[in-house]
Short mmCIF file of C-alpha atoms in Angstrom, two decimals:
data_model
loop_
_atom_site.label_atom_id
_atom_site.label_comp_id
_atom_site.label_asym_id
_atom_site.label_seq_id
_atom_site.Cartn_x
_atom_site.Cartn_y
_atom_site.Cartn_z
CA MET A 35 -33.85 32.13 -19.42
CA ALA A 36 -34.37 28.99 -17.33
CA SER A 37 -31.02 27.57 -18.45
CA VAL A 38 -29.28 30.85 -17.60
CA ILE A 39 -30.79 30.84 -14.11
CA ALA A 40 -29.86 27.17 -13.63
CA GLY A 41 -26.30 27.91 -14.71
CA ALA A 42 -26.08 30.84 -12.35
CA CYS A 43 -27.31 28.69 -9.48
CA VAL A 44 -24.67 26.06 -10.20
CA LEU A 45 -21.92 28.67 -10.37
CA GLY A 46 -23.17 30.32 -7.22
CA LEU A 47 -23.15 26.99 -5.40
CA SER A 48 -19.72 26.03 -6.70
CA ALA A 49 -18.24 29.26 -5.41
CA GLU A 50 -19.28 28.28 -1.89
CA VAL A 51 -17.60 24.86 -1.86
CA LYS A 52 -13.99 25.69 -1.05
CA TYR A 53 -12.76 22.61 0.78
CA VAL A 54 -13.28 19.01 -0.33
CA PHE A 55 -12.34 15.88 1.60
CA TYR A 56 -12.71 12.73 -0.49
CA LEU A 57 -12.31 9.64 1.69
CA ILE A 58 -12.08 6.19 0.11
CA GLY A 59 -12.16 3.05 2.22
CA ASP A 60 -10.42 0.56 -0.04
CA GLY A 61 -12.43 -2.66 -0.14
CA MET A 62 -14.93 -1.26 2.39
CA GLY A 63 -18.34 -2.74 1.69
CA MET A 64 -21.38 -2.27 3.93
CA GLY A 65 -20.50 -5.56 5.67
CA HIS A 66 -17.24 -4.05 6.85
CA VAL A 67 -18.95 -0.85 7.99
CA ASN A 68 -21.68 -2.79 9.79
CA ALA A 69 -19.12 -5.02 11.52
CA ALA A 70 -17.32 -1.95 12.83
CA GLN A 71 -20.61 -0.43 13.94
CA TYR A 72 -21.71 -3.63 15.75
CA TYR A 73 -18.35 -3.68 17.53
CA ASN A 74 -18.71 0.03 18.31
CA ARG A 75 -22.12 -0.53 19.92
CA MET A 76 -21.85 -4.00 21.44
CA VAL A 77 -18.24 -3.93 22.67
CA LEU A 78 -17.27 -0.28 23.04
CA GLY A 79 -20.73 0.60 24.34
CA ALA A 80 -21.04 3.70 22.16
CA GLU A 81 -24.54 5.16 22.00
CA GLU A 82 -23.86 6.99 18.74
CA PRO A 83 -23.03 5.20 15.49
CA ILE A 84 -19.55 5.46 14.02
CA LEU A 85 -18.99 8.88 12.48
CA MET A 86 -19.62 8.14 8.82
CA MET A 87 -22.99 6.58 9.73
CA GLN A 88 -23.99 9.85 11.41
CA PHE A 89 -23.69 11.82 8.19
CA PRO A 90 -27.04 13.13 6.88
CA VAL A 91 -26.57 11.52 3.46
CA ALA A 92 -26.23 7.74 3.15
CA SER A 93 -26.51 6.00 -0.19
CA GLN A 94 -24.62 3.45 -2.26
CA ALA A 95 -22.67 3.17 -5.49
CA TRP A 96 -22.18 0.59 -8.22
CA THR A 97 -18.57 -0.34 -8.89
CA TYR A 98 -18.36 -2.41 -12.10
CA SER A 99 -15.50 -1.65 -14.50
CA ALA A 100 -15.46 -1.38 -18.28
CA SER A 101 -14.19 -4.95 -18.54
CA ALA A 102 -15.92 -6.87 -15.74
CA PRO A 103 -18.74 -6.82 -13.17
CA VAL A 104 -16.07 -7.18 -10.48
CA THR A 105 -13.67 -4.27 -10.60
CA ASP A 106 -10.10 -4.01 -9.43
CA SER A 107 -8.72 -0.98 -7.58
CA ALA A 108 -7.11 0.60 -10.65
CA ALA A 109 -10.32 0.71 -12.67
CA ALA A 110 -12.35 1.69 -9.62
CA GLY A 111 -9.84 4.38 -8.66
CA THR A 112 -9.99 5.73 -12.20
CA ALA A 113 -13.79 5.88 -12.01
CA LEU A 114 -13.70 7.63 -8.64
CA SER A 115 -11.04 10.10 -9.72
CA THR A 116 -12.05 10.90 -13.30
CA GLY A 117 -15.72 9.99 -13.68
CA ASN A 118 -14.97 7.46 -16.42
CA LYS A 119 -14.91 3.67 -16.61
CA THR A 120 -11.85 1.78 -17.76
CA ARG A 121 -10.58 -1.79 -17.88
CA ASN A 122 -9.26 -3.61 -14.84
CA ASN A 123 -5.59 -2.92 -14.02
CA MET A 124 -5.56 0.35 -16.01
CA LEU A 125 -4.94 3.79 -14.49
CA GLY A 126 -6.30 7.06 -15.83
CA LEU A 127 -6.65 5.78 -19.40
CA ALA A 128 -9.65 4.94 -21.54
CA PRO A 129 -10.20 1.25 -22.36
CA ASP A 130 -8.41 1.83 -25.67
CA SER A 131 -5.23 2.74 -23.73
CA VAL A 132 -4.92 5.93 -25.78
CA GLU A 133 -7.22 8.62 -24.36
CA ARG A 134 -5.98 10.11 -21.10
CA TYR A 135 -8.66 10.81 -18.54
CA VAL A 136 -8.31 13.85 -16.27
CA SER A 137 -8.85 13.40 -12.54
CA ILE A 138 -10.77 15.79 -10.33
CA ALA A 139 -7.54 16.42 -8.42
CA ARG A 140 -5.79 17.47 -11.63
CA ASP A 141 -8.67 19.76 -12.62
CA LEU A 142 -8.68 21.45 -9.23
CA LYS A 143 -4.90 21.82 -9.10
CA ASP A 144 -4.95 23.46 -12.54
CA ALA A 145 -7.67 25.80 -11.24
CA GLY A 146 -5.42 26.92 -8.39
CA TRP A 147 -6.54 24.61 -5.61
CA GLY A 148 -4.20 22.97 -3.13
CA VAL A 149 -4.14 19.18 -3.53
CA GLY A 150 -3.15 16.34 -1.20
CA VAL A 151 -3.27 12.59 -1.83
CA LEU A 152 -2.55 10.10 0.96
CA THR A 153 -3.14 6.49 1.91
CA SER A 154 -2.30 3.83 4.49
CA VAL A 155 -0.76 1.74 1.70
CA ALA A 156 1.84 2.73 -0.91
CA PRO A 157 1.20 6.17 -2.48
CA ASP A 158 1.94 4.66 -5.91
CA ASP A 159 -0.69 1.96 -5.34
CA ALA A 160 -3.74 1.82 -7.61
CA THR A 161 -6.24 4.10 -5.87
CA PRO A 162 -3.96 7.04 -5.00
CA ALA A 163 -2.16 6.69 -8.35
CA ALA A 164 -5.48 7.04 -10.17
CA PHE A 165 -5.54 10.67 -9.04
CA TYR A 166 -2.34 11.56 -10.90
CA ALA A 167 -1.16 8.72 -13.18
CA HIS A 168 -2.01 7.43 -16.68
CA GLN A 169 -0.62 3.93 -17.21
CA PRO A 170 -1.88 0.76 -18.92
CA ALA A 171 -0.88 -1.36 -15.90
CA ARG A 172 -1.13 -0.53 -12.21
CA TRP A 173 2.20 -2.19 -11.40
CA MET A 174 4.25 0.18 -13.57
CA TYR A 175 5.62 1.86 -10.45
CA TYR A 176 8.58 3.55 -12.13
CA GLU A 177 6.31 5.35 -14.58
CA ILE A 178 3.73 6.05 -11.86
CA ASP A 179 6.32 7.62 -9.55
CA LYS A 180 7.56 9.86 -12.36
CA GLU A 181 3.99 11.09 -12.85
CA ALA A 182 3.69 11.72 -9.11
CA VAL A 183 6.70 14.03 -9.35
CA ALA A 184 5.27 15.78 -12.42
CA SER A 185 1.82 16.24 -10.83
CA GLY A 186 2.85 19.27 -8.81
CA TYR A 187 0.52 18.20 -6.00
CA ASP A 188 1.26 19.78 -2.65
CA PHE A 189 1.20 16.62 -0.55
CA LEU A 190 1.66 12.89 -1.09
CA GLY A 191 1.75 10.35 1.72
CA GLY A 192 1.86 6.61 2.31
CA ALA A 193 4.09 3.62 2.97
CA SER A 194 6.86 3.73 0.37
CA LEU A 195 7.62 4.39 -3.28
CA ARG A 196 8.13 1.20 -5.24
CA GLY A 197 9.42 2.67 -8.48
CA VAL A 198 12.57 4.40 -7.26
CA LYS A 199 14.93 1.46 -7.82
CA GLY A 200 15.83 -0.58 -10.87
CA LYS A 201 15.82 -4.36 -11.14
CA ASP A 202 19.39 -4.33 -9.85
CA GLY A 203 18.20 -2.75 -6.59
CA LYS A 204 20.05 0.48 -7.27
CA PRO A 205 18.32 3.89 -7.37
CA ASN A 206 17.09 4.98 -10.79
CA GLU A 207 16.58 8.60 -11.86
CA VAL A 208 13.34 9.08 -9.90
CA PRO A 209 15.06 10.14 -6.62
CA ALA A 210 16.98 12.81 -8.57
CA MET A 211 13.71 13.94 -10.18
CA ILE A 212 12.17 14.27 -6.72
CA GLU A 213 15.07 16.38 -5.54
CA ASP A 214 15.08 18.55 -8.67
CA ALA A 215 11.36 19.18 -8.22
CA GLY A 216 12.04 20.63 -4.78
CA ILE A 217 10.03 17.93 -3.03
CA LYS A 218 10.90 17.38 0.62
CA ILE A 219 10.52 13.79 1.83
CA ALA A 220 9.88 13.19 5.54
CA TYR A 221 9.95 9.72 7.05
CA GLY A 222 7.12 9.52 9.57
CA THR A 223 4.56 12.07 10.66
CA GLU A 224 6.62 13.27 13.60
CA ALA A 225 9.37 14.40 11.25
CA ALA A 226 6.79 15.77 8.80
CA SER A 227 4.86 17.87 11.32
CA SER A 228 7.68 20.40 11.64
CA LEU A 229 7.79 20.79 7.84
CA ALA A 230 4.05 21.13 7.19
CA GLY A 231 3.34 24.45 5.53
CA LYS A 232 7.03 25.43 5.54
CA VAL A 233 8.12 23.70 2.33
CA ASP A 234 6.64 23.86 -1.14
CA ARG A 235 5.84 20.19 -1.69
CA LEU A 236 5.85 17.60 1.08
CA TRP A 237 5.91 13.82 0.72
CA VAL A 238 5.61 11.67 3.84
CA LEU A 239 6.67 8.02 3.81
CA SER A 240 6.91 5.33 6.50
CA PRO A 241 9.87 5.62 8.87
CA GLU A 242 12.69 3.44 7.60
CA ASN A 243 13.16 0.04 9.26
CA VAL A 244 9.89 0.36 11.20
CA TRP A 245 7.74 -1.93 9.08
CA GLY A 246 9.11 -4.50 6.69
CA ASN A 247 6.24 -4.42 4.22
CA SER A 248 6.54 -1.72 1.57
CA ASN A 249 2.87 -2.14 0.64
CA ASP A 250 1.37 -0.58 3.78
CA ILE A 251 2.20 1.49 6.86
CA GLY A 252 1.35 -1.39 9.23
CA TYR A 253 -1.96 -2.64 10.62
CA THR A 254 -3.66 -0.83 13.48
CA ILE A 255 -4.18 -4.12 15.31
CA ASP A 256 -0.43 -4.86 15.34
CA SER A 257 0.41 -1.65 17.26
CA ILE A 258 3.83 -1.40 15.61
CA PRO A 259 6.09 0.99 17.57
CA GLY A 260 7.00 4.02 15.49
CA ALA A 261 4.60 3.20 12.65
CA MET A 262 2.56 5.96 11.06
CA THR A 263 -1.20 6.00 11.41
CA LEU A 264 -3.71 7.21 8.85
CA PRO A 265 -5.22 9.86 11.19
CA SER A 266 -1.79 11.33 11.96
CA LEU A 267 -0.96 11.34 8.26
CA ALA A 268 -4.29 13.04 7.50
CA LYS A 269 -3.55 15.70 10.12
CA VAL A 270 -0.14 16.49 8.59
CA ALA A 271 -1.68 16.60 5.11
CA LEU A 272 -4.37 19.02 6.28
CA ASP A 273 -1.84 21.22 8.08
CA HIS A 274 0.36 21.41 4.99
CA VAL A 275 -2.27 21.82 2.28
CA SER A 276 -4.36 24.32 4.26
CA ALA A 277 -1.24 26.40 4.96
CA LYS A 278 -0.16 26.35 1.31
CA SER A 279 -3.65 26.96 -0.06
CA PRO A 280 -5.89 28.37 2.69
CA GLU A 281 -8.61 29.58 0.32
CA ARG A 282 -9.44 26.28 -1.35
CA PHE A 283 -8.11 22.72 -1.32
CA PHE A 284 -8.89 19.09 -2.15
CA ILE A 285 -7.60 16.16 -0.09
CA MET A 286 -8.08 12.48 -0.96
CA ILE A 287 -7.57 10.08 1.95
CA GLU A 288 -7.56 6.32 1.35
CA GLY A 289 -7.95 3.69 4.05
CA GLY A 290 -6.02 1.10 2.06
CA ASN A 291 -5.40 -1.38 4.85
CA ILE A 292 -9.12 -2.16 5.07
CA ASP A 293 -8.72 -3.90 1.73
CA HIS A 294 -5.55 -5.73 2.75
CA ALA A 295 -7.18 -7.11 5.90
CA ALA A 296 -10.30 -8.10 3.96
CA HIS A 297 -8.25 -9.96 1.35
CA ALA A 298 -6.82 -11.92 4.28
CA ASN A 299 -10.32 -12.55 5.74
CA ASP A 300 -9.03 -11.07 9.01
CA PRO A 301 -12.05 -9.86 11.05
CA GLY A 302 -10.17 -8.00 13.77
CA GLY A 303 -7.89 -6.45 11.19
CA VAL A 304 -10.86 -5.17 9.18
CA ILE A 305 -12.77 -3.76 12.14
CA LYS A 306 -9.76 -1.97 13.61
CA GLU A 307 -8.88 -0.52 10.19
CA VAL A 308 -12.42 0.78 9.64
CA LEU A 309 -12.27 2.45 13.05
CA ASN A 310 -8.85 3.86 12.20
CA PHE A 311 -10.37 5.17 8.96
CA GLN A 312 -13.12 6.76 11.05
CA ASP A 313 -10.46 8.62 13.05
CA ALA A 314 -9.10 9.98 9.76
CA ILE A 315 -12.64 11.04 8.85
CA ARG A 316 -12.74 12.81 12.22
CA VAL A 317 -9.79 14.99 11.14
CA ALA A 318 -11.83 16.14 8.14
CA TYR A 319 -15.01 16.46 10.18
CA ASP A 320 -13.40 18.71 12.78
CA PHE A 321 -12.35 21.00 9.95
CA TYR A 322 -15.89 20.88 8.58
CA LEU A 323 -17.31 21.95 11.94
CA ALA A 324 -15.15 25.07 11.75
CA HIS A 325 -16.14 25.72 8.09
CA PRO A 326 -19.62 24.18 7.69
CA ASP A 327 -20.78 26.43 4.85
CA GLU A 328 -17.71 25.88 2.68
CA THR A 329 -16.71 22.24 3.25
CA LEU A 330 -17.85 19.00 1.57
CA ILE A 331 -16.93 15.55 2.88
CA VAL A 332 -17.66 12.47 0.77
CA VAL A 333 -16.92 8.97 2.07
CA THR A 334 -17.13 5.93 -0.18
CA ALA A 335 -15.19 2.84 -1.30
CA ASP A 336 -13.65 1.65 -4.54
CA HIS A 337 -15.15 -1.84 -4.21
CA ASP A 338 -16.13 -4.50 -1.69
CA THR A 339 -13.44 -7.00 -0.74
CA GLY A 340 -14.33 -10.38 0.69
CA GLY A 341 -18.08 -9.90 1.13
CA MET A 342 -17.72 -9.68 4.91
CA ALA A 343 -20.76 -10.49 7.04
CA ILE A 344 -21.75 -10.86 10.67
CA GLY A 345 -22.92 -14.44 11.05
CA HIS A 346 -20.97 -17.64 10.44
CA PRO A 347 -22.68 -20.43 8.44
CA ASP A 348 -21.30 -23.15 10.72
CA HIS A 349 -22.12 -21.36 13.98
CA TYR A 350 -25.69 -20.17 13.54
CA GLY A 351 -26.78 -17.30 15.79
CA HIS A 352 -23.41 -16.97 17.52
CA VAL A 353 -21.68 -13.57 17.52
CA ASP A 354 -18.98 -12.58 20.02
CA LEU A 355 -17.32 -9.40 18.76
CA ALA A 356 -15.70 -8.89 22.15
CA LEU A 357 -13.18 -11.50 20.99
CA ILE A 358 -11.83 -8.84 18.62
CA ASP A 359 -10.08 -7.37 21.65
CA THR A 360 -8.22 -10.64 22.22
CA GLN A 361 -6.68 -10.38 18.75
CA ARG A 362 -3.30 -8.67 18.99
CA ILE A 363 -1.79 -9.71 15.67
CA SER A 364 -2.98 -9.41 12.08
CA LYS A 365 -3.26 -12.46 9.89
CA ASP A 366 -0.63 -10.92 7.61
CA HIS A 367 1.82 -10.37 10.46
CA LEU A 368 1.29 -13.91 11.82
CA SER A 369 1.82 -15.26 8.31
CA ASP A 370 5.07 -13.30 7.92
CA TYR A 371 6.27 -14.60 11.29
CA CYS A 372 5.50 -18.22 10.40
CA ARG A 373 7.04 -17.89 6.94
CA ASP A 374 10.27 -16.60 8.46
CA LEU A 375 10.37 -19.58 10.81
CA VAL A 376 10.18 -22.00 7.89
CA LYS A 377 12.48 -19.99 5.64
CA GLU A 378 15.20 -19.70 8.27
CA GLY A 379 14.90 -23.35 9.26
CA LYS A 380 13.95 -22.52 12.83
CA THR A 381 12.03 -24.99 14.96
CA MET A 382 9.04 -24.31 17.17
CA THR A 383 7.23 -26.84 19.30
CA TRP A 384 3.47 -27.20 19.38
CA GLU A 385 3.54 -26.01 22.99
CA GLU A 386 5.44 -22.84 22.01
CA MET A 387 3.03 -22.13 19.17
CA SER A 388 0.06 -22.74 21.48
CA ASP A 389 1.44 -20.17 23.89
CA LEU A 390 1.80 -17.69 21.03
CA LEU A 391 -1.83 -18.21 19.95
CA LYS A 392 -2.98 -17.79 23.55
CA ALA A 393 -1.13 -14.48 23.82
CA LYS A 394 -2.00 -13.08 20.40
CA LEU A 395 -5.50 -14.49 19.73
CA GLY A 396 -6.80 -15.71 23.09
CA PHE A 397 -7.03 -19.34 21.95
CA TRP A 398 -8.06 -21.83 24.66
CA THR A 399 -8.78 -18.94 27.05
CA ASN A 400 -11.24 -16.37 25.66
CA VAL A 401 -11.61 -18.35 22.43
CA PRO A 402 -12.83 -21.79 23.56
CA LEU A 403 -11.63 -24.15 20.85
CA THR A 404 -13.37 -27.50 20.67
CA ASP A 405 -11.32 -30.71 20.82
CA GLU A 406 -12.01 -31.23 17.13
CA GLN A 407 -10.72 -27.73 16.28
CA THR A 408 -7.59 -28.26 18.37
CA THR A 409 -6.96 -31.54 16.56
CA ARG A 410 -7.36 -29.84 13.18
CA LEU A 411 -5.06 -27.02 14.18
CA ARG A 412 -2.40 -29.41 15.49
CA ALA A 413 -2.55 -31.40 12.24
CA ALA A 414 -2.09 -28.21 10.22
CA PHE A 415 0.84 -27.27 12.48
CA ASP A 416 2.53 -30.62 11.87
CA ARG A 417 2.10 -30.40 8.10
CA THR A 418 3.40 -26.83 8.04
CA PHE A 419 6.28 -26.87 10.50
CA VAL A 420 7.24 -30.54 10.90
CA ALA A 421 6.62 -32.22 7.54
CA ARG A 422 7.03 -28.88 5.68
CA GLU A 423 4.18 -29.94 3.36
CA SER A 424 1.88 -26.95 3.86
CA ASN A 425 -0.90 -26.44 1.33
CA ASP A 426 -0.43 -22.69 1.00
CA GLU A 427 -3.21 -20.26 0.13
CA LYS A 428 -2.11 -17.38 -2.09
CA GLY A 429 -3.79 -14.01 -1.59
CA LEU A 430 -3.36 -10.73 -3.43
CA TYR A 431 -0.94 -9.26 -0.90
CA ASN A 432 0.34 -12.30 0.98
CA THR A 433 0.61 -16.07 0.94
CA PHE A 434 -0.83 -17.88 3.95
CA ASN A 435 0.41 -21.29 5.01
CA GLU A 436 -2.02 -24.00 6.01
CA PHE A 437 -1.54 -23.40 9.73
CA VAL A 438 -2.32 -19.67 9.56
CA THR A 439 -5.31 -20.32 7.31
CA GLU A 440 -6.73 -22.85 9.76
CA THR A 441 -6.05 -20.53 12.70
CA PHE A 442 -8.14 -17.72 11.24
CA ARG A 443 -10.83 -20.09 9.98
CA ILE A 444 -11.36 -21.12 13.60
CA TYR A 445 -11.11 -17.53 14.82
CA ASN A 446 -13.83 -16.33 12.42
CA TYR A 447 -16.03 -19.20 13.63
CA TRP A 448 -15.88 -17.99 17.25
CA VAL A 449 -16.12 -14.28 16.49
CA GLY A 450 -19.17 -14.95 14.33
CA THR A 451 -17.87 -13.39 11.11
CA ASP A 452 -17.42 -14.81 7.66
CA PHE A 453 -16.25 -13.84 4.17
CA ILE A 454 -17.48 -15.19 0.86
CA SER A 455 -14.19 -14.57 -0.96
CA HIS A 456 -10.53 -13.62 -0.63
CA ASN A 457 -11.01 -11.26 -3.56
CA HIS A 458 -13.23 -8.41 -4.67
CA THR A 459 -16.98 -8.72 -5.16
CA ALA A 460 -19.52 -6.78 -7.22
CA ASN A 461 -21.48 -5.75 -4.13
CA PRO A 462 -22.40 -2.05 -4.08
CA VAL A 463 -20.44 0.16 -1.71
CA PRO A 464 -21.61 2.84 0.73
CA VAL A 465 -21.64 6.56 0.04
CA PHE A 466 -21.82 8.97 2.96
CA ALA A 467 -21.73 12.76 2.68
CA VAL A 468 -21.97 15.86 4.83
CA GLY A 469 -21.49 19.55 4.18
CA LYS A 470 -22.10 21.93 1.33
CA GLY A 471 -23.63 20.13 -1.63
CA ALA A 472 -24.01 16.81 0.21
CA GLY A 473 -27.62 16.60 -0.95
CA LYS A 474 -26.36 15.86 -4.47
CA PHE A 475 -25.43 12.34 -3.28
CA THR A 476 -28.78 11.22 -1.86
CA HIS A 477 -29.62 8.87 -4.75
CA VAL A 478 -28.01 5.54 -5.66
CA VAL A 479 -25.07 6.48 -7.88
CA ASN A 480 -22.59 4.96 -10.24
CA ASN A 481 -19.04 5.41 -8.96
CA THR A 482 -18.37 7.64 -11.97
CA ASP A 483 -21.05 10.07 -10.76
CA ILE A 484 -19.12 11.00 -7.60
CA PRO A 485 -16.24 13.00 -9.16
CA ARG A 486 -18.65 14.49 -11.69
CA ILE A 487 -20.79 15.85 -8.86
CA ILE A 488 -17.69 17.17 -7.08
CA ARG A 489 -16.71 18.93 -10.32
CA SER A 490 -20.13 20.56 -10.54
CA LEU A 491 -19.91 21.77 -6.95
CA THR A 492 -16.37 23.12 -7.23
CA LEU A 493 -15.80 24.12 -10.86
CA GLY A 494 -19.38 24.47 -12.07
CA GLU A 495 -18.79 21.91 -14.82
#
């Protein structure tokens, strides 16, 4: 009798959860969240914490994969989407590469729910792909894009599709598959807004020729004219999915650029991306306020990237987060600019580069470099642009020449931030929740627990 009552309670609860927003800050450890909150309080003067930190449930999750203490995004995405561990670099498959795991998005779509998946990076990147793909390697974009077409999901959004052309640069059969499936592709959220809810399946990609990096929609801190933003993409996704499936839907929103900025050890890039992610959370939260008894919002991360912290080991006690507002270029964008200079054989004088750093980072004005730092920076400039003997530093998403690396090493020193790595760490990640069933997340969880709890609240499984 007790088990029957318990089962009835679960089913009764699941029937009440009709709308699920699953927000994943890629690479967003507590250090990144705390940095954004310190900036929010100390620089913006906000009396209330950033939105996710106002949620009634705040916990943390372990992130290890089946193959290592430090996970990658594919294994972590698989854990967050299916409730099962797998090996690094694998998507939606068991460690034996044979068994296919089923994601919570797939389960809900098969049960008649509307489904949207979107990100500020490429929609065939590891985390979003984990919600629809089953591949032994995360970089199998051709196969991943074919699975995206076959998924039947109502909405997909992000930077660009990387599996639609062959090695010869010519379109393969994926574009024809997209057309045959009746999928409408809009380039940019302005173009997409007029289509939301009026077509069967809507995919939204970055406007063509707006941002030269197919891996992301552009950093918030770069203020790229015409670039999409994650909040605007989230709004279009909500408009479309809620129109197509007003009774029940599931939307996964990934703040992928948090991870990219953290890989670069770019403090301003990280903080502005976390705040941009918060604005996407606000889109979900406003919907929750209108449907508080039927909506669940869960915010977490796939892993920690960089081990970001407030406090620099070589500048004890010094923190000046106001300097974040002097940063007007991401480390990635500065690196691309400098690489193009070298690649195209263009010359730039030290005086011209100094003027650029003054304008884009506030060097020698708001950021008071010491004579020793200026000497180091000038030496790195000469090796990079004069002698062309730069000792480059290769990251996951970019390669940084010696001059750019030294520039941001100095910038972190004055801001008062530091990173322990350019890669992922095994640090636990935050879990925030609000809405119906949020109390199920109050304990420290494994990342595999999160989709399992969502299943219990929505499908009664």
